[in-house]
mmCIF file of C-alpha atoms in Angstrom:
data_model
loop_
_atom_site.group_PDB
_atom_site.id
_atom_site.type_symbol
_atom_site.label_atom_id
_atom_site.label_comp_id
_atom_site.label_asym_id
_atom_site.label_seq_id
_atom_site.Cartn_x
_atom_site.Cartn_y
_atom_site.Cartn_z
ATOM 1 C CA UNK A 223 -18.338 9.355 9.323
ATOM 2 C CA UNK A 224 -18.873 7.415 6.198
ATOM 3 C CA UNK A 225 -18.887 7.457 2.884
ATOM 4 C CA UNK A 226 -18.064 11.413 2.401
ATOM 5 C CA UNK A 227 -15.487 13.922 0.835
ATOM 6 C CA UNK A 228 -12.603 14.549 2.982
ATOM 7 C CA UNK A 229 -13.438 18.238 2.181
ATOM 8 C CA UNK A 230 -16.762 18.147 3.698
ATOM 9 C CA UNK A 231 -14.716 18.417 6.697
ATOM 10 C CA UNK A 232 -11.062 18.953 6.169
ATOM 11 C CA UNK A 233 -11.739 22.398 8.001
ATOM 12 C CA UNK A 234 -12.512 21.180 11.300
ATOM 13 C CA UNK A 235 -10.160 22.045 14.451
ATOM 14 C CA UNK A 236 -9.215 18.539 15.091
ATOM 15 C CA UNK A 237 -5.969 16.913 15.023
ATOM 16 C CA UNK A 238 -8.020 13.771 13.586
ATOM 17 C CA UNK A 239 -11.007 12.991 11.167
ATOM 18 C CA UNK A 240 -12.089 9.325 10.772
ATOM 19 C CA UNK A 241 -13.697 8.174 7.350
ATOM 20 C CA UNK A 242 -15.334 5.098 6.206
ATOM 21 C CA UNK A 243 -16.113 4.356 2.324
ATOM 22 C CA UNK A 244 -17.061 1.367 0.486
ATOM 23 C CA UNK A 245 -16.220 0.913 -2.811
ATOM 24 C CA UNK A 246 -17.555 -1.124 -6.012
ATOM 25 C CA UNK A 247 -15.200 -4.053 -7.543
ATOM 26 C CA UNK A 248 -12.409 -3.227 -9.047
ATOM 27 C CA UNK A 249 -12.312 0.564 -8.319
ATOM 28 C CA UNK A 250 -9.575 3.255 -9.285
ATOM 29 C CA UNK A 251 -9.130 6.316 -7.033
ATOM 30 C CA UNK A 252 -7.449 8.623 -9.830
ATOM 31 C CA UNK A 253 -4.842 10.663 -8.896
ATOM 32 C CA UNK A 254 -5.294 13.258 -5.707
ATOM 33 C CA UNK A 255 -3.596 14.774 -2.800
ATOM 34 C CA UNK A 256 -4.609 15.769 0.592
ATOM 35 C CA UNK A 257 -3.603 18.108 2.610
ATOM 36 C CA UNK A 258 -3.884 16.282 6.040
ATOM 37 C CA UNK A 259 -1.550 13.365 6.208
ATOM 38 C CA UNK A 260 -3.662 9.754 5.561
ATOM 39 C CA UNK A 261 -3.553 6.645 7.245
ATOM 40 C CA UNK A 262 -5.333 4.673 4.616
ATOM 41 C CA UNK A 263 -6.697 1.254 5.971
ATOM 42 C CA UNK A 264 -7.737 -1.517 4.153
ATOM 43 C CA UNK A 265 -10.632 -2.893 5.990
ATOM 44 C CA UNK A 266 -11.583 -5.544 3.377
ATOM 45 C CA UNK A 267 -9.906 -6.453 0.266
ATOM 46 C CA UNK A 268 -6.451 -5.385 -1.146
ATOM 47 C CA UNK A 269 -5.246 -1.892 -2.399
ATOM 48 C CA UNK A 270 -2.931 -0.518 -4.731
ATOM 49 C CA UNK A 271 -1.187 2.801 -3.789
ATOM 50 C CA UNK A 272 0.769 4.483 -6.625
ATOM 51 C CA UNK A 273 2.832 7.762 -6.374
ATOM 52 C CA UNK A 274 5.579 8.924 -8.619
ATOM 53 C CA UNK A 275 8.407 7.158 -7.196
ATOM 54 C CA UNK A 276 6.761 3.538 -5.929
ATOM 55 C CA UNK A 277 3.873 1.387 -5.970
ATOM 56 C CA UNK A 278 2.158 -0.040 -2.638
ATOM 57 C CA UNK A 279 0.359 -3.125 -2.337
ATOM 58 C CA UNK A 280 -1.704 -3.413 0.728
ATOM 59 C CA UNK A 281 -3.737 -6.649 1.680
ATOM 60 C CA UNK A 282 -6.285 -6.661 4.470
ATOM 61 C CA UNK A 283 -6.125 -5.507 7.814
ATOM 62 C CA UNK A 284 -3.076 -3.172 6.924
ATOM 63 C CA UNK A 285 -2.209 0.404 6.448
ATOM 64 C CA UNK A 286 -0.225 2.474 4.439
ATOM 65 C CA UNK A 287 0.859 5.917 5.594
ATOM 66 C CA UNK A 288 0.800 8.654 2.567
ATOM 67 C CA UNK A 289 2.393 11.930 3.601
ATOM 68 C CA UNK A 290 0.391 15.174 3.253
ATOM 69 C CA UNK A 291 0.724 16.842 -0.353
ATOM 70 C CA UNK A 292 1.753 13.415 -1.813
ATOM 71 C CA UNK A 293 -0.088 12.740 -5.085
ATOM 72 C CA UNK A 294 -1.048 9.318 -5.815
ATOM 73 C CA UNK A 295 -3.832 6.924 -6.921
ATOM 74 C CA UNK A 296 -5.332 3.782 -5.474
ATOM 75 C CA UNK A 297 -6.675 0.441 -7.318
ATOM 76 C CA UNK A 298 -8.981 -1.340 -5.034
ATOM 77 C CA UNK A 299 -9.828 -5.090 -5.028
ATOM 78 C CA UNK A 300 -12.824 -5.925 -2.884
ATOM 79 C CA UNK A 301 -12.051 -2.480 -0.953
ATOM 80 C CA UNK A 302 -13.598 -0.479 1.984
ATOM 81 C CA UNK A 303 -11.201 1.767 3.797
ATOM 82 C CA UNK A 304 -10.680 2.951 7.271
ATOM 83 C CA UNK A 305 -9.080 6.502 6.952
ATOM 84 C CA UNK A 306 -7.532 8.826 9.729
ATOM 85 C CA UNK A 307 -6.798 12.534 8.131
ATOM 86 C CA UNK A 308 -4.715 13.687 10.460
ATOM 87 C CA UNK A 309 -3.270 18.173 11.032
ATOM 88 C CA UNK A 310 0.470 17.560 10.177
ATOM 89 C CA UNK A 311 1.741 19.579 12.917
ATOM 90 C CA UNK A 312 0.295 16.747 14.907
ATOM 91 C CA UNK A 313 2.373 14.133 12.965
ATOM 92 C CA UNK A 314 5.745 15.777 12.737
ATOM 93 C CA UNK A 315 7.536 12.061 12.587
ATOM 94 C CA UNK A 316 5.593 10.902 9.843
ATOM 95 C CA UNK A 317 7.528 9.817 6.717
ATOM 96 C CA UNK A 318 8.177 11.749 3.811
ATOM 97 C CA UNK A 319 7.305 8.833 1.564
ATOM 98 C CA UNK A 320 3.900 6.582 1.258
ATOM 99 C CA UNK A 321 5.062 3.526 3.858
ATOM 100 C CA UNK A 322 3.145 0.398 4.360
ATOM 101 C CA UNK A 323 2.646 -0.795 8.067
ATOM 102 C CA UNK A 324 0.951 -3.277 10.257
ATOM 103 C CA UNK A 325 -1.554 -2.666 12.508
ATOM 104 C CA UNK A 326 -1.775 -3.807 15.800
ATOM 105 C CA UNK A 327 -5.666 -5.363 17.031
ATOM 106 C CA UNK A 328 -5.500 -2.330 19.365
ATOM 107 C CA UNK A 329 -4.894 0.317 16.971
ATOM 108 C CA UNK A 330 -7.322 -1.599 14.549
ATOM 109 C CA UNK A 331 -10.467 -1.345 17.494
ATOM 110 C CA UNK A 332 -9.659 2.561 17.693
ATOM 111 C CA UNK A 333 -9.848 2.823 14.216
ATOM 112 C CA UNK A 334 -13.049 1.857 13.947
ATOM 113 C CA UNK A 335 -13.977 2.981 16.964
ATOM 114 C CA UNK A 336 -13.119 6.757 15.161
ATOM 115 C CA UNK A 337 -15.244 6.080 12.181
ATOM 116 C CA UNK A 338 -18.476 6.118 14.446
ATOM 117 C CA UNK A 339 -17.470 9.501 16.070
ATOM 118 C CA UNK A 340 -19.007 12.521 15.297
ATOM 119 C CA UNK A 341 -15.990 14.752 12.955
ATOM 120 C CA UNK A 342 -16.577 17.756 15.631
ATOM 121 C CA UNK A 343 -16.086 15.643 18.644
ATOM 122 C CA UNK A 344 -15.827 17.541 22.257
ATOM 123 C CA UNK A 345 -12.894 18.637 23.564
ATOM 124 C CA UNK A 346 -11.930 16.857 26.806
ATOM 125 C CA UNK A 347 -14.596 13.773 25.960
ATOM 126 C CA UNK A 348 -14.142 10.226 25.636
ATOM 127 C CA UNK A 349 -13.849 10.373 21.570
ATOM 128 C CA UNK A 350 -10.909 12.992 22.141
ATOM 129 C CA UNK A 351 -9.318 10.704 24.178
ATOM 130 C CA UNK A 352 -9.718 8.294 21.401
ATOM 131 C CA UNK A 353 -8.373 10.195 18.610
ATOM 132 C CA UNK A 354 -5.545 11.220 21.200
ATOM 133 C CA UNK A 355 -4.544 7.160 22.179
ATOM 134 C CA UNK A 356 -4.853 6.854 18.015
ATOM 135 C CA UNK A 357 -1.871 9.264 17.920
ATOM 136 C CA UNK A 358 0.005 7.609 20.342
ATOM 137 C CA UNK A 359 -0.349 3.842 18.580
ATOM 138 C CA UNK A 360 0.472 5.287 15.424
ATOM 139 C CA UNK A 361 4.090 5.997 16.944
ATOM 140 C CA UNK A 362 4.272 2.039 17.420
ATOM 141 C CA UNK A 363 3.826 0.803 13.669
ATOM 142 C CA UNK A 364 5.479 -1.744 12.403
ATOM 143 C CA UNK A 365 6.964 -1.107 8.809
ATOM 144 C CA UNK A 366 6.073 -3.753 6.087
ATOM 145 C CA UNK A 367 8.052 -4.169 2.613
ATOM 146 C CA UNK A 368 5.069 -3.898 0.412
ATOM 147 C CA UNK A 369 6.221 -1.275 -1.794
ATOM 148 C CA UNK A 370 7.745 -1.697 -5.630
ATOM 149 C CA UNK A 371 9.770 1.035 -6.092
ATOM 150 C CA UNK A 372 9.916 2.907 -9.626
ATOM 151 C CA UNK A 373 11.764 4.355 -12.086
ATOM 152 C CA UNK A 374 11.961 7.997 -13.097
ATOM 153 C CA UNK A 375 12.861 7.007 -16.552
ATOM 154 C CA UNK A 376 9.883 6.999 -18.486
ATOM 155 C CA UNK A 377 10.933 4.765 -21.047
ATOM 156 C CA UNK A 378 11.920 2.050 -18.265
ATOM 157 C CA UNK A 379 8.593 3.088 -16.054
ATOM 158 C CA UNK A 380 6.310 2.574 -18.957
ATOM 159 C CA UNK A 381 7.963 -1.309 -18.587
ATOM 160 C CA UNK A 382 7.616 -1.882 -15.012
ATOM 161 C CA UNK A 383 3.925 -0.176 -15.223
ATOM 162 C CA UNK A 384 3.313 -2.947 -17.695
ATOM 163 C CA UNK A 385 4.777 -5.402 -15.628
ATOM 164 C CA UNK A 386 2.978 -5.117 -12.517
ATOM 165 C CA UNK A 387 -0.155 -5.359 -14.248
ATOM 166 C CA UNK A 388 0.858 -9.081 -15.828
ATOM 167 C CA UNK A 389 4.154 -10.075 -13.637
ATOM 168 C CA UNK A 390 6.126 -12.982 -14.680
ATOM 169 C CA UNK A 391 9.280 -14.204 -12.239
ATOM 170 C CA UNK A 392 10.878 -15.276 -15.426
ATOM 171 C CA UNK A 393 10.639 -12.541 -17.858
ATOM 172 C CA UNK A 394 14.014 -11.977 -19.323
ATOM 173 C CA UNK A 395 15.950 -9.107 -19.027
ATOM 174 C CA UNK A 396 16.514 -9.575 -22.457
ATOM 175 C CA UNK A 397 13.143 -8.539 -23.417
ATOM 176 C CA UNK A 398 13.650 -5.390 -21.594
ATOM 177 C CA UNK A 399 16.979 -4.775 -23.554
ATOM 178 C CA UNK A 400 15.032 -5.003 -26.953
ATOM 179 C CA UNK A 401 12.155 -2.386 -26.029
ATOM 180 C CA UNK A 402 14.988 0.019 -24.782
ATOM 181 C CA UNK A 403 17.638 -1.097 -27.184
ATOM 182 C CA UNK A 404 20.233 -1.249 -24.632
ATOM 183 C CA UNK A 405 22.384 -4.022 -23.409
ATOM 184 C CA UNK A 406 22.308 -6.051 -20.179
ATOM 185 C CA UNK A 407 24.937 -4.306 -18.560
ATOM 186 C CA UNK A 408 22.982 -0.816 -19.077
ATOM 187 C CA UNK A 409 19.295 -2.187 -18.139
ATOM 188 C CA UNK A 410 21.171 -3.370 -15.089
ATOM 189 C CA UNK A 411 22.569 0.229 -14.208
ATOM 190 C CA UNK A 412 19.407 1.461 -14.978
ATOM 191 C CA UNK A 413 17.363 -0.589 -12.564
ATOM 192 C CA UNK A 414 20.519 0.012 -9.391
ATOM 193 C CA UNK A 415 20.341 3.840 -10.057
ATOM 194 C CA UNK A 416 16.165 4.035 -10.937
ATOM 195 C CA UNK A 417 15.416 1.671 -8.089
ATOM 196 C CA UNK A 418 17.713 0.774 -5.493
ATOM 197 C CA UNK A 419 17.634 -3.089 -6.914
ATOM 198 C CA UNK A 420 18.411 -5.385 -9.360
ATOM 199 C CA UNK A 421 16.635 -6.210 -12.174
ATOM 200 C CA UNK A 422 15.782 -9.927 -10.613
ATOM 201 C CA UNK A 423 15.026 -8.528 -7.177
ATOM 202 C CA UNK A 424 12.526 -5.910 -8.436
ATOM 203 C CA UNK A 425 11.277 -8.713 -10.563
ATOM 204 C CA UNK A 426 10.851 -10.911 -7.691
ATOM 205 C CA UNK A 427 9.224 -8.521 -5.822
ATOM 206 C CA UNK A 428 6.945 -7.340 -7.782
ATOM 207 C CA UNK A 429 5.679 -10.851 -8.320
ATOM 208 C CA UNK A 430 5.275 -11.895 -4.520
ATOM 209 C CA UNK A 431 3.095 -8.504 -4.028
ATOM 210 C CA UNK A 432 1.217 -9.108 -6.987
ATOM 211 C CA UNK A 433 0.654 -12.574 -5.383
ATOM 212 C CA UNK A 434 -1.110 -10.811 -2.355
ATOM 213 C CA UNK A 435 -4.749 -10.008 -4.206
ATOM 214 C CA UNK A 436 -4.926 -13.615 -4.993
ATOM 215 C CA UNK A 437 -4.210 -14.560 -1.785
ATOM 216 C CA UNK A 438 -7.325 -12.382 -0.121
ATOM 217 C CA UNK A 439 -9.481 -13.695 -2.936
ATOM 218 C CA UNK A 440 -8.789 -17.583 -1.741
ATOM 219 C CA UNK A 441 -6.344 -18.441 -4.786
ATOM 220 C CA UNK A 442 -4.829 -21.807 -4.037
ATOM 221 C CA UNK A 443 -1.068 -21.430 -3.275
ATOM 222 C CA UNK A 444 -0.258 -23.928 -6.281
ATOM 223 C CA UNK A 445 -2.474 -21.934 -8.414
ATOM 224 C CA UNK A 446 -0.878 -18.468 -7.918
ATOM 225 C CA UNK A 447 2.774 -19.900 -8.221
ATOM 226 C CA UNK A 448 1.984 -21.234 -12.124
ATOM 227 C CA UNK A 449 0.124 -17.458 -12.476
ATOM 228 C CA UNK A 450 3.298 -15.858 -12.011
ATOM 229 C CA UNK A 451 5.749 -18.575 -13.466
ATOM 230 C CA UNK A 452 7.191 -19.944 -10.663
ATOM 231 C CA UNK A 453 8.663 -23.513 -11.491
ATOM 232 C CA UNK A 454 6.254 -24.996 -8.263
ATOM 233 C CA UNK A 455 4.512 -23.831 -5.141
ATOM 234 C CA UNK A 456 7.884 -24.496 -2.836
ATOM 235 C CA UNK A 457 9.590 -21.889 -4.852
ATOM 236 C CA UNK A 458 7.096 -19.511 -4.917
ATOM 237 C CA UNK A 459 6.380 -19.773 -1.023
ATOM 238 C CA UNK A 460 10.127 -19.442 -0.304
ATOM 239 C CA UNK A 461 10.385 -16.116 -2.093
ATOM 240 C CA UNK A 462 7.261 -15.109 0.044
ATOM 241 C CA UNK A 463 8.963 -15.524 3.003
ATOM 242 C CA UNK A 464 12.148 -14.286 1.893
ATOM 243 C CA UNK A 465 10.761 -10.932 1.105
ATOM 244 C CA UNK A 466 7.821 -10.881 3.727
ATOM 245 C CA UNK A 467 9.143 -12.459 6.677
ATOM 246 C CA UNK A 468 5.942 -15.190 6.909
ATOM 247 C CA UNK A 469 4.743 -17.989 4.912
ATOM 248 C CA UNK A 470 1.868 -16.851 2.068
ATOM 249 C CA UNK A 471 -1.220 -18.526 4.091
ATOM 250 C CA UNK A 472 -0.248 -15.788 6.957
ATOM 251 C CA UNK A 473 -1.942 -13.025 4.210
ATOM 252 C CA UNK A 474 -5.117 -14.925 3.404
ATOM 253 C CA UNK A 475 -8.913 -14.058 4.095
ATOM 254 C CA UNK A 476 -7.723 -12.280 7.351
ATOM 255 C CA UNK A 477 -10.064 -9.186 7.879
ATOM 256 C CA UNK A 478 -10.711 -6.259 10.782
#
């Protein structure tokens, strides 16, 4: 199926529903929920998952998983999705919070192998065998650290929101302090309890997954680093790989 309304079909007695949609540049999915849980795959291009308690960047050829019920939006970059709607009973292990994931060239083939089935597939055929092996990969994914974490605080949300859209590895805290006319030691317990993390790691990482959408469009490494202030490309790549696990060029231009 492509390019339709999860409702169209959200009715049907199977366990799994496959979607394709393309999107225009630059997109925003505004906020929604679905009652099926939603592996959302990014077929081209890099999405932005939001919900009320994190943000999820996810490049090409990933996934993230977005529990049934969850409201959220998406901000797409060059975007067309792969998405599995899948009955919940079916999925009783999956998380209770939007997680990003890899996806193995296995699981990848059966996804788009799903999109080209017909939504009220046979019983006992060869595409219900599909959607059954999909259920069983899905088990195997392999979590990814793509997600920014926020704040409940609305005055110290309204910040980070604002940060993630121009991200600077050097903004000072102080800065922060000023717009919530509190001192260090505060904006510091305020990030720990809102968070999880410091004020410099959530800085940092919302800077190398900002970095991510350059990286699919072709950005030069040496480029991105001075677009996020890092002093040169050396630092910038070893925060990459500090957070991510894999050196920048492993995110670029890859696409399934």
């Amino acid at each position: 199926m492509r390019n339709i309304p999860v409702a169209e079909v959200d009715g049907l007695d199977r366990a799994v529903l496959a979607i394709g949609t393309d999107y225009p540049p630059d997109h925003l999915l505004p906020r929604h929920e679905h009652r099926r849980a939603q592996v959302l795959y990014a077929a081209t291009g890099v999405m932005r998952v939001e919900t009320a308690d994190g943000s999820w960047t996810v490049p090409t050829a990933r996934a993230v998983l977005i529990p049934p019920g969850t409201t959220h939006q998406v901000a797409m970059t060059g975007v067309s999705t792969r998405s599995l709607y899948i009955e919940p009973t079916a999925v009783p292990w999956f998380p209770a919070r939007c997680q990003a994931v890899d996806v193995s060239a296995l699981l990848r083939e059966l996804i788009l192998e799903a999109v080209e089935m017909e939504p009220r597939y046979p019983e006992h055929s060869r595409d219900a065998a599909v959607a059954a092996l999909i259920l069983h990969e899905l088990r195997n994914l392999t979590p990814l650290p793509l997600d920014v974490p926020l704040p409940s605080d609305p005055r110290l949300r309204g910040l980070c929101e604002a940060f993630l859209q121009r991200p600077d590895v050097h903004d000072p805290p102080a800065r922060w302090c000023a717009a919530l006319s509190v001192s260090e030691r505060t904006l510091a317990r305020m990030f720990r309890r809102g968070t999880g993390l410091t004020f410099s790691q959530w800085r940092q990482r919302a800077c190398v997954l900002h970095s991510l959408q350059h990286l699919t469009a072709g950005t030069p490494v040496t480029r991105i680093a001075g677009l996020l202030g890092y002093d040169n490309p050396a630092a910038y790549t070893a925060a990459f790989k500090k957070l991510l696990g894999r050196p920048p060029t492993a995110y670029r231009g890859r696409e399934g």
